[in-house]
Short mmCIF file of C-alpha atoms in Angstrom, two decimals:
data_model
loop_
_atom_site.label_atom_id
_atom_site.label_comp_id
_atom_site.label_asym_id
_atom_site.label_seq_id
_atom_site.Cartn_x
_atom_site.Cartn_y
_atom_site.Cartn_z
CA UNK A 1 0.00 -0.04 0.00
CA UNK A 2 1.31 3.47 -0.93
CA UNK A 3 2.32 5.77 1.85
CA UNK A 4 0.13 8.75 2.47
CA UNK A 5 1.55 12.04 1.20
CA UNK A 6 2.19 14.57 3.97
CA UNK A 7 3.70 18.01 3.71
CA UNK A 8 5.67 19.38 6.72
CA UNK A 9 6.67 23.04 6.33
CA UNK A 10 8.88 24.62 9.00
CA UNK A 11 8.23 28.25 9.58
CA UNK A 12 11.18 30.62 10.01
CA UNK A 13 11.54 34.16 11.06
CA UNK A 14 11.67 37.16 8.74
CA UNK A 15 14.57 38.31 10.97
CA UNK A 16 16.83 35.68 9.57
CA UNK A 17 19.84 36.75 11.56
CA UNK A 18 17.91 36.32 14.79
CA UNK A 19 16.62 32.94 13.65
CA UNK A 20 20.16 31.74 12.92
CA UNK A 21 21.21 32.26 16.58
CA UNK A 22 19.09 29.23 17.52
CA UNK A 23 18.94 27.40 14.24
CA UNK A 24 20.60 24.36 15.81
CA UNK A 25 17.39 23.86 17.99
CA UNK A 26 15.18 24.00 14.85
CA UNK A 27 17.39 21.57 13.00
CA UNK A 28 17.30 19.06 15.86
CA UNK A 29 13.51 19.25 15.91
CA UNK A 30 13.32 18.84 12.11
CA UNK A 31 15.53 15.75 12.38
CA UNK A 32 13.07 14.33 14.93
CA UNK A 33 10.13 14.88 12.54
CA UNK A 34 11.99 12.99 9.83
CA UNK A 35 12.93 10.18 12.22
CA UNK A 36 9.49 9.71 13.72
CA UNK A 37 7.27 10.21 10.67
CA UNK A 38 9.52 9.59 7.72
CA UNK A 39 8.99 5.80 7.77
CA UNK A 40 5.17 6.20 8.07
CA UNK A 41 4.50 8.78 5.37
CA UNK A 42 5.72 10.06 2.02
CA UNK A 43 7.05 13.27 3.49
CA UNK A 44 7.46 16.43 1.47
CA UNK A 45 9.67 18.77 3.53
CA UNK A 46 10.73 21.89 1.64
CA UNK A 47 13.42 24.22 3.03
CA UNK A 48 12.46 26.39 5.94
CA UNK A 49 10.39 29.37 4.71
CA UNK A 50 11.56 32.87 5.74
CA UNK A 51 9.36 35.18 3.68
CA UNK A 52 6.01 35.25 1.78
CA UNK A 53 7.57 34.42 -1.61
CA UNK A 54 9.14 31.21 -0.18
CA UNK A 55 5.80 30.44 1.41
CA UNK A 56 4.04 30.82 -1.99
CA UNK A 57 6.62 28.55 -3.67
CA UNK A 58 6.09 25.85 -1.01
CA UNK A 59 2.31 26.20 -1.27
CA UNK A 60 2.45 25.73 -5.06
CA UNK A 61 4.62 22.66 -4.72
CA UNK A 62 2.14 21.17 -2.19
CA UNK A 63 -0.77 21.82 -4.60
CA UNK A 64 1.12 20.32 -7.53
CA UNK A 65 1.92 17.16 -5.55
CA UNK A 66 -1.69 16.68 -4.64
CA UNK A 67 -1.06 16.82 -0.86
CA UNK A 68 -3.96 17.55 1.49
CA UNK A 69 -2.35 16.68 4.85
CA UNK A 70 -0.35 19.78 5.61
CA UNK A 71 1.62 20.22 8.85
CA UNK A 72 3.00 23.63 9.87
CA UNK A 73 6.09 22.94 12.06
CA UNK A 74 7.11 25.68 14.61
CA UNK A 75 10.24 24.37 16.46
CA UNK A 76 11.29 27.81 17.73
CA UNK A 77 9.89 31.38 17.42
CA UNK A 78 8.75 32.08 13.90
CA UNK A 79 6.88 34.94 12.19
CA UNK A 80 3.19 33.94 12.57
CA UNK A 81 1.96 35.57 9.30
CA UNK A 82 4.16 33.15 7.27
CA UNK A 83 1.51 30.52 8.03
CA UNK A 84 -1.24 31.95 5.85
CA UNK A 85 -0.08 30.94 2.33
CA UNK A 86 0.81 27.45 3.48
CA UNK A 87 -2.40 26.95 5.45
CA UNK A 88 -4.59 28.00 2.58
CA UNK A 89 -3.00 25.78 0.03
CA UNK A 90 -5.28 22.97 1.23
CA UNK A 91 -9.10 23.03 1.72
CA UNK A 92 -8.71 20.89 4.81
CA UNK A 93 -7.57 21.97 8.29
CA UNK A 94 -3.88 22.11 8.86
CA UNK A 95 -2.03 20.70 11.81
CA UNK A 96 0.24 22.94 13.87
CA UNK A 97 3.10 20.99 15.32
CA UNK A 98 5.36 22.31 18.06
CA UNK A 99 7.09 21.48 21.32
CA UNK A 100 6.68 22.45 24.90
CA UNK A 101 10.35 23.23 25.72
CA UNK A 102 10.61 26.38 27.82
CA UNK A 103 13.48 27.85 25.93
CA UNK A 104 12.20 27.45 22.31
CA UNK A 105 9.17 29.85 22.22
CA UNK A 106 7.44 27.15 20.06
CA UNK A 107 4.31 27.25 22.12
CA UNK A 108 4.19 31.03 21.82
CA UNK A 109 4.35 30.83 18.02
CA UNK A 110 1.88 27.94 17.83
CA UNK A 111 -0.75 29.86 19.78
CA UNK A 112 -0.17 33.04 17.74
CA UNK A 113 -0.54 31.11 14.44
CA UNK A 114 -3.64 29.19 15.69
CA UNK A 115 -5.28 32.46 16.73
CA UNK A 116 -4.54 34.15 13.40
CA UNK A 117 -5.84 31.30 11.33
CA UNK A 118 -8.94 30.87 13.44
CA UNK A 119 -9.73 34.55 13.12
CA UNK A 120 -9.95 34.06 9.33
CA UNK A 121 -12.03 31.00 9.59
CA UNK A 122 -9.23 28.50 8.79
CA UNK A 123 -9.53 25.48 10.90
CA UNK A 124 -6.35 24.11 12.53
CA UNK A 125 -5.44 21.26 14.90
CA UNK A 126 -2.94 22.00 17.62
CA UNK A 127 -0.42 19.38 18.69
CA UNK A 128 2.52 20.17 21.02
CA UNK A 129 4.93 17.89 22.77
CA UNK A 130 7.74 15.38 22.37
CA UNK A 131 7.49 13.70 18.98
CA UNK A 132 8.70 10.32 20.37
CA UNK A 133 5.75 10.27 22.69
CA UNK A 134 3.04 7.74 21.51
CA UNK A 135 0.27 10.21 22.42
CA UNK A 136 1.73 12.89 20.22
CA UNK A 137 2.25 10.46 17.37
CA UNK A 138 -1.36 9.33 17.61
CA UNK A 139 -2.60 12.87 17.34
CA UNK A 140 -0.60 13.36 14.17
CA UNK A 141 -1.51 9.90 12.80
CA UNK A 142 -5.27 10.55 13.39
CA UNK A 143 -5.01 13.91 11.54
CA UNK A 144 -3.30 12.34 8.61
CA UNK A 145 -5.79 9.45 8.58
CA UNK A 146 -8.72 11.86 8.56
CA UNK A 147 -7.27 13.82 5.67
CA UNK A 148 -6.72 10.61 3.75
CA UNK A 149 -10.26 9.60 4.60
CA UNK A 150 -11.70 12.83 3.10
CA UNK A 151 -9.67 12.28 -0.06
CA UNK A 152 -10.77 8.66 -0.21
CA UNK A 153 -14.44 9.48 0.09
CA UNK A 154 -14.11 12.24 -2.57
CA UNK A 155 -12.56 9.74 -4.92
CA UNK A 156 -15.23 7.10 -4.35
CA UNK A 157 -18.13 6.17 -6.60
CA UNK A 158 -21.38 4.62 -5.32
CA UNK A 159 -23.68 2.31 -7.25
CA UNK A 160 -27.31 2.29 -6.09
CA UNK A 161 -28.77 -0.98 -7.46
CA UNK A 162 -32.56 -0.74 -7.23
CA UNK A 163 -34.07 1.77 -4.81
CA UNK A 164 -35.80 2.03 -1.40
CA UNK A 165 -36.42 -1.35 0.07
CA UNK A 166 -39.57 -2.27 2.11
CA UNK A 167 -40.38 1.26 3.06
CA UNK A 168 -37.23 2.14 5.11
CA UNK A 169 -37.01 5.83 4.54
CA UNK A 170 -33.66 6.23 6.29
CA UNK A 171 -31.91 4.32 3.56
CA UNK A 172 -32.54 6.86 0.84
CA UNK A 173 -29.99 9.59 0.24
CA UNK A 174 -29.87 12.76 -1.98
CA UNK A 175 -27.15 12.54 -4.58
CA UNK A 176 -26.84 16.35 -4.58
CA UNK A 177 -26.36 16.40 -0.88
CA UNK A 178 -23.64 13.76 -1.04
CA UNK A 179 -21.84 15.75 -3.73
CA UNK A 180 -22.01 18.92 -1.68
CA UNK A 181 -20.99 17.32 1.64
CA UNK A 182 -18.78 14.40 0.70
CA UNK A 183 -17.87 14.96 -2.95
CA UNK A 184 -18.96 11.47 -3.81
CA UNK A 185 -20.16 10.25 -7.26
CA UNK A 186 -23.65 8.66 -7.07
CA UNK A 187 -24.87 6.37 -9.86
CA UNK A 188 -27.97 4.24 -10.25
CA UNK A 189 -28.82 1.09 -12.20
CA UNK A 190 -31.71 -1.40 -12.12
CA UNK A 191 -31.65 -4.77 -10.36
CA UNK A 192 -32.63 -6.37 -13.67
CA UNK A 193 -28.99 -5.97 -14.68
CA UNK A 194 -28.17 -8.65 -12.03
CA UNK A 195 -30.69 -10.92 -13.52
CA UNK A 196 -29.59 -10.80 -17.15
CA UNK A 197 -25.89 -10.86 -16.35
CA UNK A 198 -26.39 -13.88 -14.04
CA UNK A 199 -27.92 -15.79 -16.88
CA UNK A 200 -25.07 -15.16 -19.33
CA UNK A 201 -22.04 -15.88 -17.18
CA UNK A 202 -19.38 -18.42 -18.13
CA UNK A 203 -20.47 -21.77 -16.67
CA UNK A 204 -16.96 -22.77 -15.75
CA UNK A 205 -16.48 -19.62 -13.71
CA UNK A 206 -19.81 -20.22 -11.91
CA UNK A 207 -18.78 -23.78 -11.20
CA UNK A 208 -15.43 -22.71 -9.87
CA UNK A 209 -17.17 -20.44 -7.27
CA UNK A 210 -19.78 -23.05 -6.41
CA UNK A 211 -17.11 -25.60 -5.80
CA UNK A 212 -15.17 -23.14 -3.66
CA UNK A 213 -18.21 -22.38 -1.59
CA UNK A 214 -19.04 -26.10 -1.09
CA UNK A 215 -15.42 -27.02 -0.26
CA UNK A 216 -14.74 -24.22 2.25
CA UNK A 217 -17.94 -23.20 4.04
CA UNK A 218 -18.36 -25.46 7.12
CA UNK A 219 -22.09 -26.23 6.80
CA UNK A 220 -24.49 -25.97 3.95
CA UNK A 221 -27.92 -26.95 5.19
CA UNK A 222 -30.29 -27.24 2.24
CA UNK A 223 -33.99 -27.20 3.04
CA UNK A 224 -37.20 -25.47 2.11
CA UNK A 225 -36.52 -22.75 -0.49
CA UNK A 226 -32.76 -23.10 -0.09
CA UNK A 227 -31.81 -25.70 -2.73
CA UNK A 228 -28.82 -26.42 -4.93
CA UNK A 229 -30.44 -24.37 -7.67
CA UNK A 230 -30.96 -21.31 -5.50
CA UNK A 231 -27.39 -21.54 -4.25
CA UNK A 232 -26.23 -21.48 -7.84
CA UNK A 233 -28.39 -18.38 -8.48
CA UNK A 234 -26.90 -16.72 -5.45
CA UNK A 235 -23.34 -17.40 -6.73
CA UNK A 236 -24.38 -16.15 -10.18
CA UNK A 237 -25.78 -12.99 -8.58
CA UNK A 238 -22.47 -12.39 -6.81
CA UNK A 239 -20.42 -12.75 -10.00
CA UNK A 240 -22.86 -10.43 -11.84
CA UNK A 241 -22.48 -7.80 -9.05
CA UNK A 242 -18.72 -8.23 -8.94
CA UNK A 243 -18.51 -7.61 -12.73
CA UNK A 244 -20.88 -4.65 -12.50
CA UNK A 245 -18.67 -3.01 -9.83
CA UNK A 246 -15.59 -3.58 -11.92
CA UNK A 247 -17.07 -2.32 -15.18
CA UNK A 248 -18.85 0.70 -13.68
CA UNK A 249 -15.93 1.51 -11.28
CA UNK A 250 -18.12 1.32 -8.17
CA UNK A 251 -16.08 1.59 -4.92
CA UNK A 252 -19.21 0.79 -2.83
CA UNK A 253 -22.80 -0.20 -3.45
CA UNK A 254 -26.23 -0.72 -2.19
CA UNK A 255 -28.64 -3.47 -3.34
CA UNK A 256 -32.44 -3.32 -2.86
CA UNK A 257 -33.11 -7.10 -2.86
CA UNK A 258 -36.47 -7.05 -1.04
CA UNK A 259 -38.93 -7.74 -2.37
CA UNK A 260 -38.18 -7.82 -6.16
CA UNK A 261 -35.09 -10.08 -6.05
CA UNK A 262 -35.96 -11.95 -2.81
CA UNK A 263 -39.39 -13.00 -4.11
CA UNK A 264 -38.88 -13.29 -7.82
CA UNK A 265 -35.29 -14.19 -8.50
CA UNK A 266 -33.13 -15.12 -5.55
CA UNK A 267 -32.08 -13.67 -2.16
CA UNK A 268 -28.90 -11.51 -2.54
CA UNK A 269 -27.36 -12.20 0.89
CA UNK A 270 -24.46 -14.44 -0.26
CA UNK A 271 -23.51 -12.04 -3.09
CA UNK A 272 -23.42 -9.03 -0.73
CA UNK A 273 -21.43 -10.98 1.87
CA UNK A 274 -18.87 -11.95 -0.70
CA UNK A 275 -18.68 -8.46 -2.17
CA UNK A 276 -17.84 -7.23 1.35
CA UNK A 277 -15.24 -9.91 1.71
CA UNK A 278 -11.48 -9.65 0.80
CA UNK A 279 -11.24 -12.99 -1.03
CA UNK A 280 -13.31 -15.43 -3.15
CA UNK A 281 -12.63 -18.41 -5.39
CA UNK A 282 -10.49 -16.17 -7.66
CA UNK A 283 -8.18 -15.24 -4.81
CA UNK A 284 -7.52 -12.04 -2.76
CA UNK A 285 -9.58 -9.03 -3.84
CA UNK A 286 -10.63 -5.67 -2.66
CA UNK A 287 -13.59 -5.51 -0.31
CA UNK A 288 -16.48 -3.52 -1.94
CA UNK A 289 -18.54 -2.15 0.91
CA UNK A 290 -22.12 -3.13 -0.02
CA UNK A 291 -25.31 -2.61 1.93
CA UNK A 292 -28.48 -4.62 1.68
CA UNK A 293 -31.91 -2.90 1.45
CA UNK A 294 -30.07 -0.38 -0.68
CA UNK A 295 -29.14 1.55 2.35
CA UNK A 296 -27.25 4.52 0.84
CA UNK A 297 -26.16 6.16 4.09
CA UNK A 298 -25.34 2.71 5.40
CA UNK A 299 -23.19 2.03 2.42
CA UNK A 300 -21.42 5.39 2.87
CA UNK A 301 -20.72 4.62 6.49
CA UNK A 302 -19.37 1.18 5.43
CA UNK A 303 -17.05 2.86 2.91
CA UNK A 304 -15.82 5.31 5.54
CA UNK A 305 -15.03 2.42 8.02
CA UNK A 306 -13.46 0.42 5.16
CA UNK A 307 -11.14 3.35 4.39
CA UNK A 308 -10.31 3.81 8.08
CA UNK A 309 -9.47 0.10 8.30
CA UNK A 310 -7.13 0.37 5.20
CA UNK A 311 -9.32 -1.72 2.96
CA UNK A 312 -10.57 -4.29 5.49
CA UNK A 313 -14.27 -5.18 5.47
CA UNK A 314 -17.06 -3.31 7.23
CA UNK A 315 -20.63 -4.58 7.65
CA UNK A 316 -24.25 -3.71 8.02
CA UNK A 317 -26.17 -4.92 11.13
CA UNK A 318 -29.67 -4.40 12.57
CA UNK A 319 -29.95 -3.14 16.10
CA UNK A 320 -31.73 -6.10 17.60
CA UNK A 321 -31.25 -5.30 21.28
CA UNK A 322 -29.25 -3.15 23.64
CA UNK A 323 -29.08 -2.87 27.39
CA UNK A 324 -27.44 -0.06 29.31
CA UNK A 325 -27.15 -2.01 32.55
CA UNK A 326 -25.43 -4.97 30.81
CA UNK A 327 -23.57 -2.50 28.52
CA UNK A 328 -24.16 -4.66 25.47
CA UNK A 329 -25.52 -4.41 21.94
CA UNK A 330 -26.88 -7.48 20.08
CA UNK A 331 -26.50 -6.72 16.40
CA UNK A 332 -27.60 -9.08 13.63
CA UNK A 333 -28.12 -8.93 9.88
CA UNK A 334 -30.43 -10.69 7.46
CA UNK A 335 -27.50 -12.56 6.05
CA UNK A 336 -25.02 -10.42 4.20
CA UNK A 337 -21.95 -9.97 6.55
CA UNK A 338 -18.59 -10.80 5.04
CA UNK A 339 -17.14 -14.22 6.19
CA UNK A 340 -14.10 -12.22 7.16
CA UNK A 341 -15.79 -11.34 10.45
CA UNK A 342 -15.85 -14.89 11.62
CA UNK A 343 -12.06 -14.72 11.69
CA UNK A 344 -10.36 -11.59 10.48
CA UNK A 345 -6.85 -13.09 11.08
CA UNK A 346 -7.26 -16.22 9.00
CA UNK A 347 -9.25 -16.40 5.78
CA UNK A 348 -9.15 -20.17 5.66
CA UNK A 349 -10.41 -20.52 9.26
CA UNK A 350 -13.10 -17.93 8.76
CA UNK A 351 -14.95 -19.96 6.16
CA UNK A 352 -14.94 -22.96 8.46
CA UNK A 353 -16.84 -20.92 11.01
CA UNK A 354 -19.61 -19.95 8.59
CA UNK A 355 -22.86 -21.90 7.84
CA UNK A 356 -25.36 -21.39 4.96
CA UNK A 357 -28.88 -21.99 6.26
CA UNK A 358 -32.32 -21.64 4.81
CA UNK A 359 -33.60 -18.04 5.05
CA UNK A 360 -36.66 -17.06 7.01
CA UNK A 361 -38.07 -14.86 4.24
CA UNK A 362 -37.94 -14.58 0.50
CA UNK A 363 -40.34 -16.47 -1.77
CA UNK A 364 -37.58 -16.98 -4.33
CA UNK A 365 -35.38 -18.81 -1.81
CA UNK A 366 -31.76 -18.86 -0.95
CA UNK A 367 -29.39 -18.95 2.05
CA UNK A 368 -28.55 -16.70 4.97
CA UNK A 369 -25.00 -16.70 6.41
CA UNK A 370 -24.87 -17.76 10.05
CA UNK A 371 -21.83 -16.81 12.08
CA UNK A 372 -20.65 -14.81 15.11
CA UNK A 373 -18.16 -12.04 14.79
CA UNK A 374 -14.83 -12.94 16.36
CA UNK A 375 -13.86 -11.09 19.60
CA UNK A 376 -11.82 -7.92 19.05
CA UNK A 377 -11.85 -4.16 19.32
CA UNK A 378 -14.35 -2.57 17.00
CA UNK A 379 -15.68 0.81 15.90
CA UNK A 380 -19.45 0.99 15.35
CA UNK A 381 -20.78 3.96 13.42
CA UNK A 382 -23.73 5.27 11.44
CA UNK A 383 -24.26 8.35 9.19
CA UNK A 384 -27.86 9.61 9.57
CA UNK A 385 -29.72 12.86 8.98
CA UNK A 386 -31.43 15.07 11.58
CA UNK A 387 -33.68 17.81 10.10
CA UNK A 388 -31.91 17.24 6.78
CA UNK A 389 -28.39 17.62 8.08
CA UNK A 390 -25.90 14.80 8.34
CA UNK A 391 -24.73 13.52 11.71
CA UNK A 392 -22.23 10.69 12.35
CA UNK A 393 -22.85 8.65 15.55
CA UNK A 394 -20.10 6.42 16.79
CA UNK A 395 -18.86 4.28 19.67
CA UNK A 396 -16.04 1.90 20.28
CA UNK A 397 -16.28 -1.45 22.01
CA UNK A 398 -15.33 -5.05 21.87
CA UNK A 399 -17.07 -8.04 20.29
CA UNK A 400 -17.58 -11.09 22.47
CA UNK A 401 -18.05 -14.71 21.57
CA UNK A 402 -21.31 -16.44 22.76
CA UNK A 403 -22.58 -19.97 22.44
CA UNK A 404 -24.26 -20.54 19.10
CA UNK A 405 -27.52 -21.27 20.94
CA UNK A 406 -27.69 -17.57 21.73
CA UNK A 407 -28.67 -16.87 18.13
CA UNK A 408 -32.04 -18.52 18.79
CA UNK A 409 -32.95 -15.57 21.06
CA UNK A 410 -32.93 -13.33 17.90
CA UNK A 411 -32.86 -15.10 14.54
CA UNK A 412 -31.14 -18.43 14.21
CA UNK A 413 -29.87 -18.12 10.69
CA UNK A 414 -28.46 -14.59 10.98
CA UNK A 415 -24.84 -13.44 11.37
CA UNK A 416 -24.42 -11.73 14.75
CA UNK A 417 -22.07 -9.40 16.60
CA UNK A 418 -22.25 -9.19 20.38
CA UNK A 419 -20.72 -5.84 21.25
CA UNK A 420 -19.77 -4.76 24.77
CA UNK A 421 -19.50 -0.94 25.03
CA UNK A 422 -19.29 1.64 27.81
CA UNK A 423 -21.75 4.03 26.23
CA UNK A 424 -24.59 6.37 26.95
CA UNK A 425 -27.38 4.04 25.99
CA UNK A 426 -30.19 6.45 26.59
CA UNK A 427 -28.55 9.18 24.46
CA UNK A 428 -28.04 6.52 21.74
CA UNK A 429 -31.71 5.54 21.95
CA UNK A 430 -32.93 9.14 21.74
CA UNK A 431 -30.67 10.36 18.91
CA UNK A 432 -29.77 7.47 16.58
CA UNK A 433 -31.94 7.90 13.40
CA UNK A 434 -31.48 4.45 11.89
CA UNK A 435 -32.29 0.81 12.52
CA UNK A 436 -28.85 -0.07 11.00
CA UNK A 437 -25.37 0.18 12.49
CA UNK A 438 -22.00 -0.58 10.79
CA UNK A 439 -18.88 -2.11 12.22
CA UNK A 440 -15.20 -2.59 11.48
CA UNK A 441 -12.33 -3.98 13.54
CA UNK A 442 -10.05 -1.30 15.04
CA UNK A 443 -10.37 2.00 16.90
CA UNK A 444 -11.26 4.93 14.71
CA UNK A 445 -13.44 7.26 16.82
CA UNK A 446 -10.91 10.09 16.82
CA UNK A 447 -10.36 9.83 13.08
CA UNK A 448 -14.15 9.92 12.52
CA UNK A 449 -14.45 13.01 14.70
CA UNK A 450 -11.74 14.78 12.69
CA UNK A 451 -13.39 13.64 9.42
CA UNK A 452 -16.72 15.14 10.43
CA UNK A 453 -14.94 18.37 11.39
CA UNK A 454 -13.37 18.44 7.95
CA UNK A 455 -16.53 17.84 5.94
CA UNK A 456 -18.60 20.05 8.23
CA UNK A 457 -21.14 17.62 9.82
CA UNK A 458 -22.05 16.93 13.41
CA UNK A 459 -20.33 14.17 15.30
CA UNK A 460 -21.70 12.24 18.27
CA UNK A 461 -19.53 9.85 20.31
CA UNK A 462 -21.67 7.62 22.48
CA UNK A 463 -18.85 6.35 24.59
CA UNK A 464 -18.79 7.70 28.10
#
């Protein structure tokens, strides 16, 4: 994976002769920046800037290199106004990086720059301390990750396959609002494209995937409307969707399924699960975050989490139950969670922890995927709208393993995640505007907070 491009510009002093008296302190701090962050990022570090012309040259270089994560470094006293041209070379907030040493005046400059930028409406993030400190590094890393997330979402294209499913109004998004807020391309095509593509696929390719499913998934329990024929149709649907995503350059998708496909062709659960996965019969592949019930804001949340997790899968889950006293959420989905979640560390083992069982709805038939998400740290999030404006709600927690029999308390054939979280459950209940939540392994709450700040939407963290 390519390293994220980051610009670090050190501000100097228009009184060059005065600056030179303590230049060795600045040089030592610059060396620390290179040592700590040079291995993580593709750093662009121009010469120290001492006047507005040098600032303009550095700003033009940053623009030409397509860098959005811009750090203004103030190791010793610098002329605050030199920050302006650098700060405004990116649309995103800049990070001000300094130290807290008493003899450097770094803190003095940082506060002066921060005040000047804020007066003009330019957002900035203040970080000051010892660069070898893990806490300081995390603050910088979170900022860079948020900048990268904004860029990733702006470069993403969404495919809406179908439309609103079974009357769930929170799943429908406004393409114009997406463009204005997130800068994301929004396309639409009909579900009939899945049908006709599925019927014209190469039979050998279909058989390859059928054999892979049968050989690797632990249990396939045919019965009722889940038959060998409907399994084949589910595999064909997956390959049709995979090809559509590749040809139309969709980075994430939503599929209506109910009731058109679920009653008149085949349930789309297996296809959605495999789109969200990082491997199939053809080998490793990119996860394509895909929501069922054509949940547009859900798919966007999944794409955001997928980018936070550096390409690893995210998922869509219904809020089945939560309890503030027990501090737990029981989350389950109608059958389209990536097998990855059964064991994110071992793709071979994950499939052995998955079962295909007859679904509880859908007149056309097909399987649901039964599994339990493996224990680990997770971030759970959801984009929703309140009075027409976007809000992102989020909490961090840990998934827990439970006996399989626990699934009978909700829906036996569904994939589940049992999430333990120290959260404000009443606030969650009163403010969350969706029946769906989305999850990825890892801790991304701070990155999501910065992302919301950068795109101008409200952020709610439900963790206490």
